């Protein structure tokens, strides 16, 4: 596996850290520029959420249960557990008759630190709904019930539910189902590994659904991505990278754990995937900004992103102590 140094981090004037990885940029014909290996098998992690929610929309389960567009968008989310996220998830429970205790993950506190502290100060217990993947899991539970299998078994890799998701992963990546490699994600459900550049291809197709031959799948993608753009704060939260990116309908961005970030740019007809091999998340905002700079692409969302996720390194007292430098070159 070939990697490239993506970022150098300096504390003062001293080089302290280096982050290596790879980047692939594709159009409908294949890789157009890259650095590092573009063919190694890489897990989507949570970058797959806008794809994993598609089987639910293919069966119009959002319409069946009278879900709003904002509620439906939560099935693709890695939410920060803000109060409006929890209100939307609770509404889904009421409308569908699903139970919070049926969720497979353990109870935790939200990812939003201020919200976690508020709940702790108020003596509130952790909940399964606070988990950033709870929306995805609720969607899988609905799909399991529709497929006449036990709701509580939605997470099993041999289930009908996960088989339906695998079909859609295969269609959007052009990787045969038997060649998609499976692991277990942080939240306990299956996670998919495909050749690295194919993750970028899937995000090209999410942003350019006219490239999808299957009419029903194309319509589901158009609806799902349209809802994410209409309600960008559902996919993450206010001032969080994915929500900032998705506030512009020309962009679709989704983070995954362990250093993976995927992006589609409709006007350029490209999909992008980046992987930071040490699994760091700190560079997500910077890598999107610097990739787009090298591609000559600008928009207000990227300007907002560069302000929210600057290349200045701060300590725990919020003092600037160093700088992060992007050192990769797309070729």
Coordinates of C-alpha atoms in Angstrom, one line a residue, residues 28-325:
X28 CA -17.6 8.8 -14.4
X29 CA -14.7 7.4 -16.4
X30 CA -12.4 6.7 -13.5
X31 CA -9.6 8.3 -11.4
X32 CA -8.7 11.7 -12.7
X33 CA -6.2 12.7 -9.9
X34 CA -4.9 11.2 -6.7
X35 CA -2.1 10.7 -4.2
X36 CA -1.3 7.4 -2.7
X37 CA -2.9 4.1 -3.5
X38 CA -6.4 4.3 -5.0
X39 CA -7.2 0.5 -5.1
X40 CA -6.7 -0.8 -1.6
X41 CA -9.7 -2.0 0.2
X42 CA -11.1 0.7 2.5
X43 CA -14.1 0.6 4.9
X44 CA -16.7 3.2 4.3
X45 CA -17.4 3.6 8.0
X46 CA -20.1 6.2 8.4
X47 CA -19.6 7.6 4.9
X48 CA -22.0 4.9 3.8
X49 CA -25.0 6.3 5.8
X50 CA -26.6 8.1 2.8
X51 CA -26.4 4.8 1.0
X52 CA -27.5 2.5 3.9
X53 CA -30.7 4.5 4.2
X54 CA -31.8 3.9 0.6
X55 CA -33.5 0.5 0.9
X56 CA -36.0 2.2 3.3
X57 CA -36.8 4.9 0.7
X58 CA -37.0 2.3 -2.1
X59 CA -39.9 0.8 -0.1
X60 CA -41.3 4.3 0.6
X61 CA -41.4 3.5 4.3
X62 CA -41.1 7.3 5.1
X63 CA -44.5 7.7 3.3
X64 CA -46.0 4.6 5.0
X65 CA -45.4 6.0 8.4
X66 CA -46.0 9.7 7.6
X67 CA -42.5 10.8 8.4
X68 CA -41.5 14.4 7.6
X69 CA -38.6 15.1 5.3
X70 CA -36.5 16.3 8.3
X71 CA -37.2 13.0 10.1
X72 CA -36.4 11.0 7.0
X73 CA -33.0 12.8 6.7
X74 CA -32.1 11.5 10.2
X75 CA -31.7 8.0 8.8
X76 CA -28.5 9.2 7.0
X77 CA -27.1 11.1 10.0
X78 CA -24.1 11.0 12.3
X79 CA -25.9 13.4 14.6
X80 CA -24.4 15.3 17.5
X81 CA -27.3 14.7 19.8
X82 CA -28.6 18.2 19.9
X83 CA -32.1 18.6 21.3
X84 CA -33.7 18.9 17.8
X85 CA -32.0 15.7 16.7
X86 CA -33.5 13.9 19.7
X87 CA -36.9 15.4 19.1
X88 CA -36.9 14.2 15.5
X89 CA -35.8 10.7 16.6
X90 CA -38.5 10.5 19.3
X91 CA -41.1 11.5 16.8
X92 CA -40.0 8.7 14.5
X93 CA -40.4 6.3 17.5
X94 CA -44.0 7.6 18.1
X95 CA -45.0 7.4 14.4
X96 CA -43.5 4.0 13.8
X97 CA -44.1 2.2 17.1
X98 CA -40.5 1.3 17.4
X99 CA -39.0 1.2 20.9
X100 CA -35.7 2.8 22.0
X101 CA -34.8 -0.3 23.9
X102 CA -34.8 -2.2 20.5
X103 CA -31.7 -0.3 19.4
X104 CA -28.6 -2.5 19.4
X105 CA -26.1 0.1 20.7
X106 CA -25.5 0.8 24.4
X107 CA -26.7 4.0 26.0
X108 CA -24.2 6.9 25.9
X109 CA -24.2 10.7 26.0
X110 CA -24.2 13.0 22.9
X111 CA -21.1 13.8 20.9
X112 CA -21.8 17.5 21.4
X113 CA -19.7 18.3 24.5
X114 CA -21.9 21.2 25.7
X115 CA -25.0 19.0 25.4
X116 CA -23.3 16.2 27.3
X117 CA -22.3 18.6 30.1
X118 CA -25.8 20.0 30.3
X119 CA -27.3 16.5 30.7
X120 CA -24.8 15.6 33.3
X121 CA -25.5 18.8 35.3
X122 CA -29.2 18.0 35.1
X123 CA -28.6 14.4 36.3
X124 CA -29.9 12.9 33.1
X125 CA -29.0 9.3 32.3
X126 CA -27.4 8.3 29.0
X127 CA -29.7 7.1 26.3
X128 CA -29.4 4.9 23.1
X129 CA -31.0 7.8 21.1
X130 CA -28.0 10.0 22.0
X131 CA -25.7 7.7 20.0
X132 CA -24.7 9.4 16.7
X133 CA -25.8 6.3 14.7
X134 CA -29.2 6.0 16.2
X135 CA -31.0 7.4 13.2
X136 CA -29.3 4.8 10.9
X137 CA -30.3 2.0 13.3
X138 CA -34.0 3.2 13.4
X139 CA -34.0 3.0 9.6
X140 CA -32.7 -0.5 9.7
X141 CA -35.3 -1.5 12.2
X142 CA -38.1 -0.2 10.0
X143 CA -36.6 -2.2 7.1
X144 CA -36.4 -5.3 9.2
X145 CA -40.0 -5.1 10.1
X146 CA -41.0 -4.5 6.5
X147 CA -39.0 -7.6 5.5
X148 CA -40.9 -9.7 8.1
X149 CA -37.9 -10.4 10.2
X150 CA -37.4 -9.8 13.9
X151 CA -36.7 -6.1 14.5
X152 CA -34.1 -6.9 17.2
X153 CA -32.0 -8.9 14.7
X154 CA -31.6 -6.0 12.2
X155 CA -27.9 -5.7 13.0
X156 CA -26.9 -9.3 12.1
X157 CA -24.8 -9.6 9.0
X158 CA -26.8 -12.6 7.8
X159 CA -30.2 -10.8 8.1
X160 CA -32.4 -9.8 5.2
X161 CA -32.0 -6.2 6.3
X162 CA -28.2 -6.2 5.8
X163 CA -28.5 -8.1 2.6
X164 CA -30.7 -5.4 1.1
X165 CA -28.1 -2.7 2.2
X166 CA -25.3 -4.8 0.6
X167 CA -27.2 -4.8 -2.7
X168 CA -27.3 -1.0 -2.8
X169 CA -23.6 -0.7 -1.7
X170 CA -22.8 -3.0 -4.6
X171 CA -24.9 -1.0 -7.2
X172 CA -23.4 2.4 -6.3
X173 CA -19.8 1.1 -6.2
X174 CA -19.9 -1.4 -9.1
X175 CA -18.3 -4.0 -6.8
X176 CA -20.0 -7.4 -6.9
X177 CA -21.7 -8.3 -3.6
X178 CA -19.5 -11.3 -3.0
X179 CA -16.4 -9.0 -3.4
X180 CA -17.5 -6.4 -0.8
X181 CA -15.7 -7.1 2.4
X182 CA -17.5 -7.0 5.7
X183 CA -16.5 -5.9 9.1
X184 CA -18.4 -4.7 12.2
X185 CA -18.7 -0.9 12.7
X186 CA -18.3 0.9 16.0
X187 CA -22.1 0.9 16.5
X188 CA -22.4 -2.9 16.0
X189 CA -23.8 -3.2 12.5
X190 CA -22.0 -4.4 9.4
X191 CA -19.6 -2.0 7.6
X192 CA -18.4 -2.4 4.1
X193 CA -14.9 -2.3 2.5
X194 CA -14.4 -1.7 -1.3
X195 CA -11.5 -0.5 -3.4
X196 CA -10.8 3.0 -2.2
X197 CA -11.7 4.8 -5.4
X198 CA -15.1 3.1 -5.5
X199 CA -16.1 5.1 -2.4
X200 CA -15.5 8.2 -4.4
X201 CA -17.5 6.7 -7.3
X202 CA -20.5 6.2 -5.0
X203 CA -20.4 9.9 -3.9
X204 CA -20.2 11.0 -7.6
X205 CA -23.4 9.0 -8.2
X206 CA -25.1 10.3 -5.1
X207 CA -24.6 13.8 -6.4
X208 CA -25.1 12.9 -10.1
X209 CA -28.0 10.4 -9.8
X210 CA -28.6 10.6 -13.5
X211 CA -25.6 8.2 -13.8
X212 CA -27.6 5.5 -12.0
X213 CA -29.3 3.1 -14.4
X214 CA -31.8 1.7 -12.0
X215 CA -34.8 4.1 -12.1
X216 CA -36.1 3.2 -8.7
X217 CA -32.7 3.6 -7.1
X218 CA -32.1 6.9 -8.9
X219 CA -35.4 8.2 -7.5
X220 CA -34.5 7.1 -4.0
X221 CA -31.1 8.8 -4.2
X222 CA -32.6 12.0 -5.6
X223 CA -35.1 12.1 -2.7
X224 CA -32.6 11.2 0.0
X225 CA -29.8 13.6 -1.1
X226 CA -32.4 16.4 -1.6
X227 CA -33.6 16.0 2.0
X228 CA -30.0 16.1 3.3
X229 CA -29.5 19.4 1.4
X230 CA -32.9 20.8 2.6
X231 CA -32.1 19.9 6.2
X232 CA -28.3 20.0 6.4
X233 CA -28.1 20.2 10.2
X234 CA -29.7 16.8 10.5
X235 CA -26.7 15.0 9.1
X236 CA -24.4 16.2 11.8
X237 CA -25.2 19.5 13.6
X238 CA -24.8 23.2 13.4
X239 CA -21.3 24.3 12.6
X240 CA -20.2 20.7 12.1
X241 CA -18.2 19.9 8.9
X242 CA -20.8 17.7 7.1
X243 CA -23.6 20.1 7.8
X244 CA -21.6 23.0 6.6
X245 CA -20.7 21.2 3.4
X246 CA -24.2 19.9 2.8
X247 CA -25.7 23.4 3.2
X248 CA -24.7 23.9 -0.5
X249 CA -26.6 21.6 -2.8
X250 CA -23.6 21.4 -5.1
X251 CA -21.8 19.4 -2.4
X252 CA -22.5 16.2 -0.5
X253 CA -20.0 15.4 2.3
X254 CA -20.0 12.7 4.9
X255 CA -17.4 11.7 7.4
X256 CA -16.6 8.3 8.7
X257 CA -14.6 7.1 11.6
X258 CA -10.9 6.2 11.4
X259 CA -9.9 9.1 9.1
X260 CA -12.3 8.6 6.1
X261 CA -14.0 11.5 4.4
X262 CA -16.1 11.3 1.2
X263 CA -17.4 14.2 -1.0
X264 CA -19.3 14.6 -4.2
X265 CA -19.3 17.9 -6.2
X266 CA -22.2 18.0 -8.7
X267 CA -21.1 20.9 -10.9
X268 CA -17.7 19.3 -11.5
X269 CA -19.0 15.8 -11.9
X270 CA -16.6 14.3 -9.5
X271 CA -16.5 12.2 -6.4
X272 CA -13.7 12.4 -3.8
X273 CA -12.5 10.2 -1.0
X274 CA -9.7 10.8 1.5
X275 CA -8.2 8.6 4.2
X276 CA -5.9 9.6 7.0
X277 CA -4.1 6.4 7.9
X278 CA -3.6 7.1 11.6
X279 CA -7.4 7.5 11.9
X280 CA -7.2 11.2 13.0
X281 CA -10.4 13.3 12.6
X282 CA -8.8 16.7 13.2
X283 CA -7.9 17.2 9.6
X284 CA -11.3 16.6 8.0
X285 CA -12.1 20.2 7.5
X286 CA -8.7 21.1 6.2
X287 CA -8.5 18.2 3.8
X288 CA -11.8 19.1 2.1
X289 CA -10.7 22.8 1.8
X290 CA -7.3 22.0 0.5
X291 CA -8.5 19.4 -2.0
X292 CA -11.0 21.8 -3.4
X293 CA -8.4 24.6 -3.6
X294 CA -6.2 22.3 -5.7
X295 CA -9.2 21.6 -7.9
X296 CA -9.9 25.3 -8.3
X297 CA -13.3 25.0 -6.7
X298 CA -14.8 27.7 -4.4
X299 CA -18.1 28.3 -2.7
X300 CA -19.5 30.0 0.4
X301 CA -19.7 26.6 2.3
X302 CA -16.0 26.1 1.9
X303 CA -15.3 29.6 3.1
X304 CA -17.4 28.9 6.2
X305 CA -15.6 25.6 6.6
X306 CA -12.2 27.1 6.5
X307 CA -13.3 29.6 9.2
X308 CA -14.8 26.9 11.4
X309 CA -11.9 24.4 10.9
X310 CA -8.8 26.5 10.6
X311 CA -5.2 25.2 10.2
X312 CA -4.2 26.8 13.5
X313 CA -3.5 24.3 16.3
X314 CA -4.9 25.3 19.7
X315 CA -4.2 23.9 23.1
X316 CA -6.9 23.1 25.8
X317 CA -6.8 26.8 26.9
X318 CA -7.7 27.8 23.3
X319 CA -4.3 29.4 22.8
X320 CA -2.7 29.1 19.3
X321 CA 0.4 27.0 19.7
X322 CA 1.1 25.8 16.1
X323 CA -0.1 25.3 12.6
X324 CA -1.2 22.4 10.3
X325 CA 0.2 22.5 6.8

